[in-house]
Amino acid sequence: MTDLPEVRPREPIRLLDIPFDGGLEAVLEYCREIVEDPDFPTVRRWREAGGKVLGHFQVYFPEELAHAAGVLPVKVRGGQMEREQADSRFGSYLCSILRSSLELALTGRLQVDMFVSHPICDAARNLAGIWGRNRPEPAQILYLPQNPNSKFSGTWLTEEYRRVLGELEAISGKKATDADLRAALDVFNENRRWLRELYAIKRSAPWLLPVDEAYVLVALGGLVTRDEHNELLRWLVPRIRDRSARKQDKIRVVFEGGFCEQPPLDLLRAISEFCYVVDDDLLIGLRWILSDVPTAGDPVNNLAVAYLDDSSYSPVQHDLRKPKEEMLLKRIRGADAQACIVAAAKMCEPGLDEQVAYAHTLDGEGIPYFVTEFEERMTSFDHLQIQLETFVENLLFA
């Protein structure tokens, strides 16, 4: 590869026009509008300013690499839309998020300069190939270790990260130095701290931060630079803590099953009418690493080690140190939850498989649970609300 110039500082591109003067509720509503906008206005603004964009599919991508190379990492998570082109590229028996993600690109709603997917399931392993046959931008696969318990997994993943970093540098035309990578780690470490603060509020005072609002604030991080996301969260978190919302008589639940395809925001809002969601795995890839990644030493290796040794869990990572049933119990107990909503996206093999294992474990522990399915394009929740209300009343009045 031709030697690339080092990344040079430039004026930051502002992607958000946050109405801080309008107060907390106005800011939260603005954030929701950005997250639900199918035309990705923040990505368009970045590209109009000359920036390059990386689109990465669920579940996890080391976004620090893109940040260090001057590329905007964007979480590709499908969306609610009428599909006009993508369905003809997939079988009807596949989950919705694969088709809606490609639809975003085919219709020009989301324009990226590089796309990265992961072999997280039989369906997703083919997404990069299908994307590459239908789109002009390069489509890559990031191969995360299939056996994270191997003593060679850290070495393997470090080299895989370096390979992808090289592709990102070719897109941006700039060399990411170790100093750039350490600066990226600092930015993302701060972001992880703020996200942990949000979830601490959900666990300690969930009436201050309903699940749909928390989701929006996390999801926004996948649409803007982390510097701007940090600035927003610095302003928001103390004001959320000072909210005057009153505690209501609702049960505390964990929502499990949002690791890949995402439930509609209105579904989360419907759940919040009956329950306090005190923890969840929604957009877990944006919260995958659990604490600060060290900046001393090799930053790429540090990021790889953090993925393996200081991370959350999901049905698409098979780590013997993190049995998923035990990790779910830990999440429930750590959040002092009274019950669990065990959800799965329709046609999602990993999610539906785990429902069986989770249900067996929760039965054994005597923890109440509510099993449901969802699809990102759902618009009616009446049936779910009736079932959930009955479930909650049985617990409250038992």
Coordinates of N, CA, C and O in Angstrom, one line a residue, residues 169-317:
E169 N -7.9 3.4 6.3 CA -6.9 4.4 5.9 C -6.9 4.6 4.4 O -6.8 5.8 3.9
A170 N -7.1 3.5 3.7 CA -7.2 3.7 2.2 C -8.4 4.5 1.8 O -8.4 5.2 0.8
I171 N -9.5 4.3 2.5 CA -10.7 5.1 2.3 C -10.5 6.6 2.5 O -10.9 7.4 1.8
S172 N -9.9 6.9 3.7 CA -9.8 8.3 4.1 C -8.6 8.9 3.5 O -8.5 10.2 3.4
G173 N -7.6 8.1 3.0 CA -6.4 8.7 2.5 C -5.5 9.2 3.5 O -4.6 10.0 3.3
K174 N -5.6 8.8 4.8 CA -4.8 9.3 5.9 C -4.3 8.2 6.8 O -5.0 7.2 7.0
K175 N -3.1 8.3 7.3 CA -2.5 7.3 8.2 C -3.0 7.6 9.6 O -2.8 8.7 10.1
A176 N -3.4 6.6 10.3 CA -3.8 6.7 11.7 C -2.6 6.3 12.5 O -2.2 5.1 12.5
T177 N -2.0 7.2 13.2 CA -0.8 6.9 14.1 C -1.3 6.3 15.4 O -2.5 6.3 15.8
D178 N -0.3 5.8 16.2 CA -0.6 5.3 17.5 C -1.2 6.5 18.4 O -2.1 6.3 19.2
A179 N -0.7 7.7 18.1 CA -1.2 8.8 18.9 C -2.7 9.1 18.5 O -3.5 9.4 19.4
D180 N -3.1 8.9 17.3 CA -4.5 9.0 16.9 C -5.3 8.0 17.5 O -6.4 8.2 18.0
L181 N -4.8 6.7 17.6 CA -5.5 5.6 18.1 C -5.7 5.8 19.6 O -6.8 5.6 20.2
R182 N -4.7 6.3 20.3 CA -4.8 6.6 21.8 C -5.8 7.7 22.0 O -6.6 7.6 23.0
A183 N -5.8 8.7 21.2 CA -6.8 9.8 21.3 C -8.2 9.3 21.1 O -9.1 9.7 21.8
A184 N -8.3 8.3 20.1 CA -9.7 7.7 19.9 C -10.1 6.9 21.1 O -11.3 7.0 21.5
L185 N -9.2 6.2 21.7 CA -9.5 5.4 22.9 C -10.0 6.4 24.0 O -10.9 6.0 24.8
D186 N -9.3 7.5 24.2 CA -9.7 8.4 25.2 C -11.1 8.9 25.0 O -11.9 9.0 25.9
V187 N -11.5 9.2 23.7 CA -12.8 9.7 23.4 C -13.9 8.6 23.7 O -14.9 8.9 24.3
F188 N -13.6 7.4 23.3 CA -14.5 6.3 23.5 C -14.6 5.9 24.9 O -15.7 5.4 25.4
N189 N -13.5 5.9 25.6 CA -13.5 5.6 27.0 C -14.5 6.6 27.8 O -15.2 6.2 28.6
E190 N -14.4 7.9 27.4 CA -15.3 8.8 28.0 C -16.7 8.5 27.7 O -17.7 8.5 28.5
N191 N -17.0 8.1 26.4 CA -18.3 7.8 26.0 C -18.9 6.6 26.7 O -20.0 6.5 27.1
R192 N -18.0 5.6 26.9 CA -18.5 4.4 27.7 C -18.8 4.8 29.1 O -19.8 4.2 29.7
R193 N -18.1 5.7 29.7 CA -18.4 6.1 31.1 C -19.8 6.8 31.1 O -20.6 6.6 32.0
W194 N -20.1 7.6 30.1 CA -21.4 8.3 30.1 C -22.5 7.3 29.9 O -23.6 7.4 30.5
L195 N -22.3 6.3 29.0 CA -23.3 5.3 28.8 C -23.5 4.5 30.1 O -24.7 4.1 30.4
R196 N -22.5 4.2 30.8 CA -22.6 3.5 32.1 C -23.4 4.4 33.0 O -24.2 3.8 33.8
E197 N -23.3 5.7 33.0 CA -24.0 6.6 33.8 C -25.5 6.5 33.5 O -26.4 6.5 34.4
L198 N -25.8 6.4 32.2 CA -27.2 6.3 31.8 C -27.9 5.0 32.3 O -29.0 5.0 32.9
Y199 N -27.1 3.9 32.2 CA -27.7 2.7 32.7 C -27.7 2.6 34.2 O -28.5 1.9 34.8
A200 N -26.8 3.4 34.9 CA -26.9 3.5 36.4 C -28.2 4.2 36.8 O -28.8 3.8 37.8
I201 N -28.6 5.2 36.0 CA -29.8 5.9 36.3 C -31.0 4.9 36.1 O -31.9 4.8 36.9
K202 N -30.9 4.1 35.0 CA -32.0 3.1 34.7 C -32.2 2.1 35.9 O -33.3 1.8 36.2
R203 N -31.1 1.7 36.5 CA -31.1 0.8 37.5 C -31.6 1.4 38.9 O -32.3 0.8 39.6
S204 N -31.1 2.6 39.2 CA -31.3 3.2 40.5 C -32.6 4.0 40.5 O -33.3 4.0 41.5
A205 N -33.0 4.6 39.4 CA -34.2 5.5 39.4 C -34.8 5.4 38.0 O -34.8 6.4 37.2
P206 N -35.3 4.3 37.6 CA -35.8 4.1 36.2 C -36.9 5.0 35.8 O -37.2 5.2 34.6
W207 N -37.7 5.6 36.8 CA -38.7 6.5 36.4 C -38.2 7.8 35.8 O -38.9 8.6 35.2
L208 N -36.9 8.1 36.0 CA -36.3 9.2 35.4 C -35.9 9.0 34.0 O -35.7 10.0 33.2
L209 N -35.7 7.8 33.5 CA -35.3 7.5 32.2 C -35.9 6.3 31.6 O -35.4 5.2 31.8
P210 N -37.1 6.5 31.0 CA -37.8 5.3 30.4 C -36.9 4.6 29.3 O -36.0 5.2 28.7
V211 N -37.2 3.4 29.0 CA -36.4 2.6 28.1 C -36.3 3.2 26.7 O -35.2 3.1 26.1
D212 N -37.4 3.8 26.2 CA -37.3 4.3 24.9 C -36.4 5.6 24.8 O -35.7 5.8 23.8
E213 N -36.4 6.4 25.8 CA -35.5 7.5 25.9 C -34.1 7.1 26.0 O -33.2 7.7 25.3
A214 N -33.8 6.1 26.9 CA -32.4 5.6 27.0 C -31.9 5.1 25.7 O -30.8 5.3 25.3
Y215 N -32.8 4.3 25.0 CA -32.5 3.7 23.7 C -32.0 4.8 22.7 O -31.0 4.7 22.0
V216 N -32.8 5.9 22.6 CA -32.5 7.0 21.7 C -31.1 7.6 22.0 O -30.3 7.8 21.1
L217 N -30.8 7.8 23.3 CA -29.6 8.4 23.6 C -28.4 7.5 23.3 O -27.3 8.0 22.9
V218 N -28.6 6.2 23.4 CA -27.5 5.3 23.0 C -27.4 5.2 21.5 O -26.3 5.3 20.9
A219 N -28.5 5.0 20.8 CA -28.5 4.9 19.4 C -27.9 6.1 18.7 O -27.3 6.0 17.6
L220 N -28.1 7.3 19.2 CA -27.5 8.5 18.6 C -26.0 8.4 18.5 O -25.5 9.0 17.5
G221 N -25.4 7.7 19.4 CA -23.9 7.5 19.3 C -23.5 6.8 18.1 O -22.3 7.0 17.6
G222 N -24.3 6.0 17.5 CA -24.0 5.4 16.2 C -24.3 6.2 15.0 O -24.1 5.7 13.9
L223 N -24.6 7.5 15.2 CA -24.9 8.4 14.0 C -24.1 9.6 14.0 O -24.2 10.4 13.0
V224 N -23.3 9.9 15.0 CA -22.5 11.1 15.1 C -21.1 10.8 15.6 O -20.9 9.6 16.0
T225 N -20.3 11.8 15.6 CA -18.9 11.5 16.2 C -19.1 11.3 17.7 O -20.0 11.9 18.3
R226 N -18.2 10.6 18.3 CA -18.3 10.4 19.7 C -17.9 11.6 20.5 O -18.4 11.8 21.6
D227 N -17.1 12.5 19.9 CA -16.9 13.8 20.6 C -18.2 14.6 20.8 O -18.5 15.1 21.9
E228 N -19.0 14.6 19.7 CA -20.3 15.3 19.8 C -21.3 14.6 20.7 O -22.0 15.2 21.5
H229 N -21.2 13.3 20.7 CA -22.1 12.5 21.6 C -21.7 12.7 23.0 O -22.6 12.9 23.9
N230 N -20.4 12.8 23.3 CA -19.9 13.1 24.7 C -20.4 14.4 25.1 O -20.9 14.6 26.3
E231 N -20.3 15.4 24.3 CA -20.8 16.8 24.6 C -22.3 16.8 25.0 O -22.7 17.4 26.0
L232 N -23.0 16.0 24.2 CA -24.5 15.9 24.5 C -24.7 15.3 25.8 O -25.5 15.8 26.6
L233 N -24.1 14.1 26.1 CA -24.3 13.4 27.3 C -23.8 14.2 28.5 O -24.4 14.1 29.6
R234 N -22.8 15.0 28.4 CA -22.3 15.8 29.5 C -23.4 16.8 29.9 O -23.6 17.0 31.1
W235 N -24.2 17.3 28.9 CA -25.3 18.2 29.2 C -26.5 17.4 29.8 O -27.2 17.9 30.7
L236 N -26.8 16.3 29.2 CA -28.0 15.6 29.5 C -28.0 14.9 30.9 O -29.0 15.0 31.6
V237 N -27.0 14.1 31.2 CA -27.0 13.2 32.3 C -27.4 14.0 33.6 O -28.2 13.5 34.4
P238 N -26.7 15.1 34.0 CA -27.1 15.7 35.2 C -28.5 16.2 35.2 O -29.2 16.2 36.3
R239 N -29.0 16.6 34.1 CA -30.4 17.1 34.0 C -31.4 16.0 34.1 O -32.5 16.2 34.6
I240 N -31.0 14.8 33.6 CA -31.9 13.7 33.7 C -32.0 13.3 35.2 O -33.0 13.0 35.8
R241 N -30.8 13.3 35.9 CA -30.8 13.0 37.3 C -31.7 14.0 38.1 O -32.2 13.6 39.2
D242 N -31.8 15.2 37.7 CA -32.5 16.2 38.4 C -34.0 16.3 38.0 O -34.7 17.2 38.4
R243 N -34.4 15.4 37.1 CA -35.8 15.4 36.7 C -36.8 15.3 37.8 O -36.5 14.6 38.8
S244 N -38.0 15.8 37.6 CA -39.0 15.8 38.7 C -40.0 14.6 38.6 O -41.0 14.6 39.2
A245 N -39.7 13.7 37.7 CA -40.6 12.6 37.5 C -40.8 11.8 38.8 O -39.9 11.6 39.6
R246 N -42.0 11.3 39.0 CA -42.4 10.6 40.2 C -42.4 9.1 40.0 O -42.8 8.6 38.9
K247 N -41.9 8.4 41.0 CA -41.9 6.9 40.9 C -43.4 6.4 40.9 O -44.2 6.9 41.6
Q248 N -43.6 5.4 40.0 CA -44.9 4.7 39.9 C -44.8 3.3 40.3 O -43.7 2.7 40.4
D249 N -46.0 2.7 40.4 CA -46.1 1.3 40.9 C -45.9 0.4 39.6 O -46.9 -0.1 39.1
K250 N -44.7 0.2 39.2 CA -44.4 -0.7 38.0 C -43.3 -1.7 38.5 O -42.5 -1.5 39.3
I251 N -43.4 -2.9 37.8 CA -42.4 -3.9 38.1 C -41.1 -3.6 37.4 O -41.1 -2.9 36.3
R252 N -40.0 -4.1 37.9 CA -38.7 -3.9 37.4 C -38.3 -5.1 36.5 O -38.4 -6.3 37.0
V253 N -38.0 -4.9 35.2 CA -37.7 -6.0 34.3 C -36.4 -5.8 33.6 O -36.0 -4.7 33.4
V254 N -35.9 -6.9 33.1 CA -34.8 -6.9 32.1 C -35.3 -7.2 30.8 O -36.1 -8.2 30.7
F255 N -34.9 -6.5 29.7 CA -35.3 -6.8 28.4 C -34.1 -7.5 27.7 O -33.0 -6.9 27.6
E256 N -34.3 -8.7 27.3 CA -33.2 -9.5 26.6 C -33.7 -10.0 25.2 O -34.8 -10.5 25.1
G257 N -32.9 -9.7 24.2 CA -33.2 -10.1 22.9 C -33.0 -9.0 21.8 O -33.4 -9.1 20.7
G258 N -32.4 -7.8 22.2 CA -32.2 -6.7 21.3 C -30.8 -6.6 20.9 O -30.3 -5.4 20.6
F259 N -30.1 -7.7 20.7 CA -28.6 -7.6 20.4 C -28.4 -7.3 18.9 O -27.3 -6.8 18.6
C260 N -29.3 -7.6 18.0 CA -29.1 -7.4 16.6 C -30.2 -6.6 16.0 O -30.2 -5.4 16.0
E261 N -31.3 -7.3 15.5 CA -32.4 -6.5 15.0 C -33.1 -5.8 16.2 O -33.2 -6.3 17.3
Q262 N -33.5 -4.5 15.9 CA -33.9 -3.7 17.0 C -35.5 -3.6 17.0 O -36.1 -3.4 16.0
P263 N -36.1 -3.6 18.2 CA -37.5 -3.5 18.3 C -37.9 -2.0 18.0 O -37.1 -1.1 18.2
P264 N -39.1 -1.8 17.4 CA -39.5 -0.4 17.2 C -39.5 0.4 18.5 O -39.8 -0.1 19.6
L265 N -39.2 1.7 18.4 CA -39.3 2.6 19.5 C -40.6 2.6 20.2 O -40.7 2.6 21.4
D266 N -41.7 2.5 19.4 CA -43.0 2.5 20.0 C -43.3 1.3 20.7 O -44.1 1.3 21.7
L267 N -42.7 0.2 20.4 CA -42.8 -1.1 21.2 C -42.1 -0.9 22.6 O -42.7 -1.3 23.6
L268 N -41.0 -0.3 22.6 CA -40.3 0.0 23.8 C -41.1 1.0 24.7 O -41.2 0.8 25.9
R269 N -41.7 1.9 24.0 CA -42.6 2.9 24.8 C -43.8 2.2 25.3 O -44.2 2.4 26.5
A270 N -44.3 1.2 24.6 CA -45.5 0.4 25.1 C -45.1 -0.4 26.3 O -45.9 -0.5 27.3
I271 N -43.9 -1.0 26.3 CA -43.4 -1.7 27.4 C -43.3 -0.8 28.6 O -43.6 -1.2 29.8
S272 N -42.8 0.4 28.4 CA -42.5 1.3 29.5 C -43.8 1.8 30.2 O -43.8 2.3 31.3
E273 N -45.0 1.6 29.6 CA -46.2 1.9 30.2 C -46.5 1.0 31.4 O -47.3 1.4 32.3
F274 N -46.0 -0.2 31.4 CA -46.3 -1.2 32.4 C -45.1 -1.6 33.3 O -45.2 -2.1 34.3
C275 N -43.9 -1.3 32.7 CA -42.7 -1.9 33.4 C -41.6 -0.8 33.4 O -41.5 0.1 32.5
Y276 N -40.7 -0.9 34.4 CA -39.5 -0.2 34.4 C -38.4 -1.2 33.8 O -38.1 -2.2 34.4
V277 N -37.9 -0.8 32.6 CA -36.8 -1.7 32.1 C -35.5 -1.2 32.7 O -35.0 -0.1 32.4
V278 N -34.9 -2.0 33.6 CA -33.8 -1.5 34.4 C -32.5 -2.0 33.8 O -31.4 -1.6 34.3
D279 N -32.5 -2.9 32.9 CA -31.3 -3.3 32.1 C -31.8 -4.0 30.9 O -32.9 -4.5 30.8
D280 N -30.9 -4.1 29.9 CA -31.2 -4.7 28.6 C -30.0 -5.0 27.8 O -28.9 -4.6 28.2
D281 N -30.2 -5.6 26.6 CA -29.1 -5.8 25.7 C -29.3 -5.1 24.4 O -28.8 -5.4 23.4
L282 N -30.1 -4.0 24.4 CA -30.4 -3.2 23.2 C -29.1 -2.5 22.8 O -28.4 -1.9 23.6
L283 N -28.8 -2.7 21.5 CA -27.6 -2.1 20.9 C -26.4 -2.4 21.8 O -25.5 -1.5 22.0
I284 N -26.3 -3.6 22.2 CA -25.2 -4.0 23.1 C -23.8 -3.8 22.4 O -22.8 -3.6 23.2
G285 N -23.7 -3.8 21.1 CA -22.5 -3.6 20.5 C -21.9 -2.2 20.8 O -20.7 -2.0 20.8
L286 N -22.7 -1.2 21.0 CA -22.3 0.1 21.3 C -21.8 0.2 22.8 O -21.2 1.2 23.2
R287 N -22.1 -0.8 23.6 CA -21.7 -0.8 25.0 C -21.0 -2.1 25.3 O -20.9 -2.5 26.4
W288 N -20.4 -2.7 24.3 CA -19.8 -4.0 24.4 C -18.6 -4.1 25.4 O -18.6 -5.0 26.3
I289 N -17.7 -3.1 25.3 CA -16.6 -3.1 26.2 C -17.0 -2.4 27.6 O -17.7 -1.4 27.6
L290 N -16.7 -3.1 28.7 CA -17.3 -2.7 29.9 C -16.6 -1.7 30.7 O -17.1 -1.1 31.6
S291 N -15.3 -1.4 30.4 CA -14.6 -0.4 31.2 C -13.6 0.3 30.3 O -13.5 0.0 29.1
D292 N -12.7 1.2 30.8 CA -11.8 1.9 30.0 C -10.8 1.0 29.3 O -10.2 0.1 30.0
V293 N -10.5 1.2 28.1 CA -9.4 0.5 27.4 C -8.1 1.2 27.6 O -8.0 2.4 27.4
P294 N -7.1 0.5 28.1 CA -5.8 1.2 28.4 C -5.2 1.8 27.2 O -5.3 1.3 26.1
T295 N -4.6 3.0 27.4 CA -4.0 3.7 26.3 C -2.5 3.4 26.2 O -1.9 3.7 25.2
A296 N -1.9 2.9 27.3 CA -0.4 2.6 27.3 C -0.2 1.4 26.4 O -1.0 0.5 26.4
G297 N 0.9 1.3 25.8 CA 1.3 0.2 25.0 C 0.7 0.2 23.6 O 0.4 1.3 23.0
D298 N 0.4 -0.9 23.0 CA -0.1 -1.0 21.6 C -1.6 -0.8 21.7 O -2.4 -1.7 22.2
P299 N -2.1 0.3 21.2 CA -3.6 0.6 21.3 C -4.5 -0.4 20.5 O -5.6 -0.7 21.0
V300 N -4.0 -0.9 19.4 CA -4.8 -1.9 18.6 C -4.9 -3.2 19.4 O -6.0 -3.8 19.5
N301 N -3.8 -3.6 20.0 CA -3.8 -4.8 20.8 C -4.7 -4.7 22.0 O -5.5 -5.6 22.4
N302 N -4.6 -3.5 22.6 CA -5.4 -3.2 23.8 C -6.9 -3.3 23.5 O -7.7 -3.8 24.3
L303 N -7.3 -2.8 22.3 CA -8.7 -2.9 21.9 C -9.1 -4.3 21.6 O -10.2 -4.7 22.0
A304 N -8.2 -5.1 21.1 CA -8.5 -6.5 20.8 C -8.7 -7.3 22.1 O -9.6 -8.1 22.3
V305 N -7.8 -7.0 23.1 CA -7.9 -7.7 24.4 C -9.2 -7.3 25.1 O -9.8 -8.1 25.8
A306 N -9.5 -6.0 25.0 CA -10.8 -5.6 25.7 C -12.0 -6.3 25.1 O -12.9 -6.7 25.8
Y307 N -12.0 -6.5 23.8 CA -13.1 -7.2 23.2 C -13.2 -8.6 23.8 O -14.4 -9.1 24.0
L308 N -12.1 -9.3 24.0 CA -12.1 -10.6 24.5 C -12.3 -10.8 26.0 O -13.1 -11.6 26.4
D309 N -11.7 -9.9 26.7 CA -11.6 -10.1 28.2 C -12.3 -9.1 29.0 O -12.4 -9.3 30.2
D310 N -12.8 -8.0 28.5 CA -13.5 -7.0 29.3 C -14.8 -6.6 28.5 O -15.0 -5.4 28.2
S311 N -15.7 -7.6 28.3 CA -16.8 -7.3 27.4 C -18.1 -8.0 27.9 O -18.0 -8.8 28.8
S312 N -19.2 -7.6 27.3 CA -20.5 -8.1 27.6 C -20.6 -9.5 26.9 O -19.7 -10.1 26.5
Y313 N -21.9 -9.9 26.7 CA -22.2 -11.2 26.1 C -23.3 -11.0 25.1 O -24.1 -10.0 25.1
S314 N -23.4 -11.9 24.2 CA -24.6 -12.0 23.3 C -24.7 -13.4 22.7 O -23.7 -14.2 22.7
P315 N -25.8 -13.7 22.1 CA -26.0 -15.1 21.5 C -25.0 -15.3 20.3 O -24.9 -16.5 19.9
V316 N -24.4 -14.3 19.8 CA -23.5 -14.5 18.6 C -22.1 -14.6 19.0 O -21.2 -14.6 18.1
Q317 N -21.7 -14.5 20.3 CA -20.3 -14.8 20.7 C -20.3 -16.0 21.6 O -21.1 -16.1 22.5

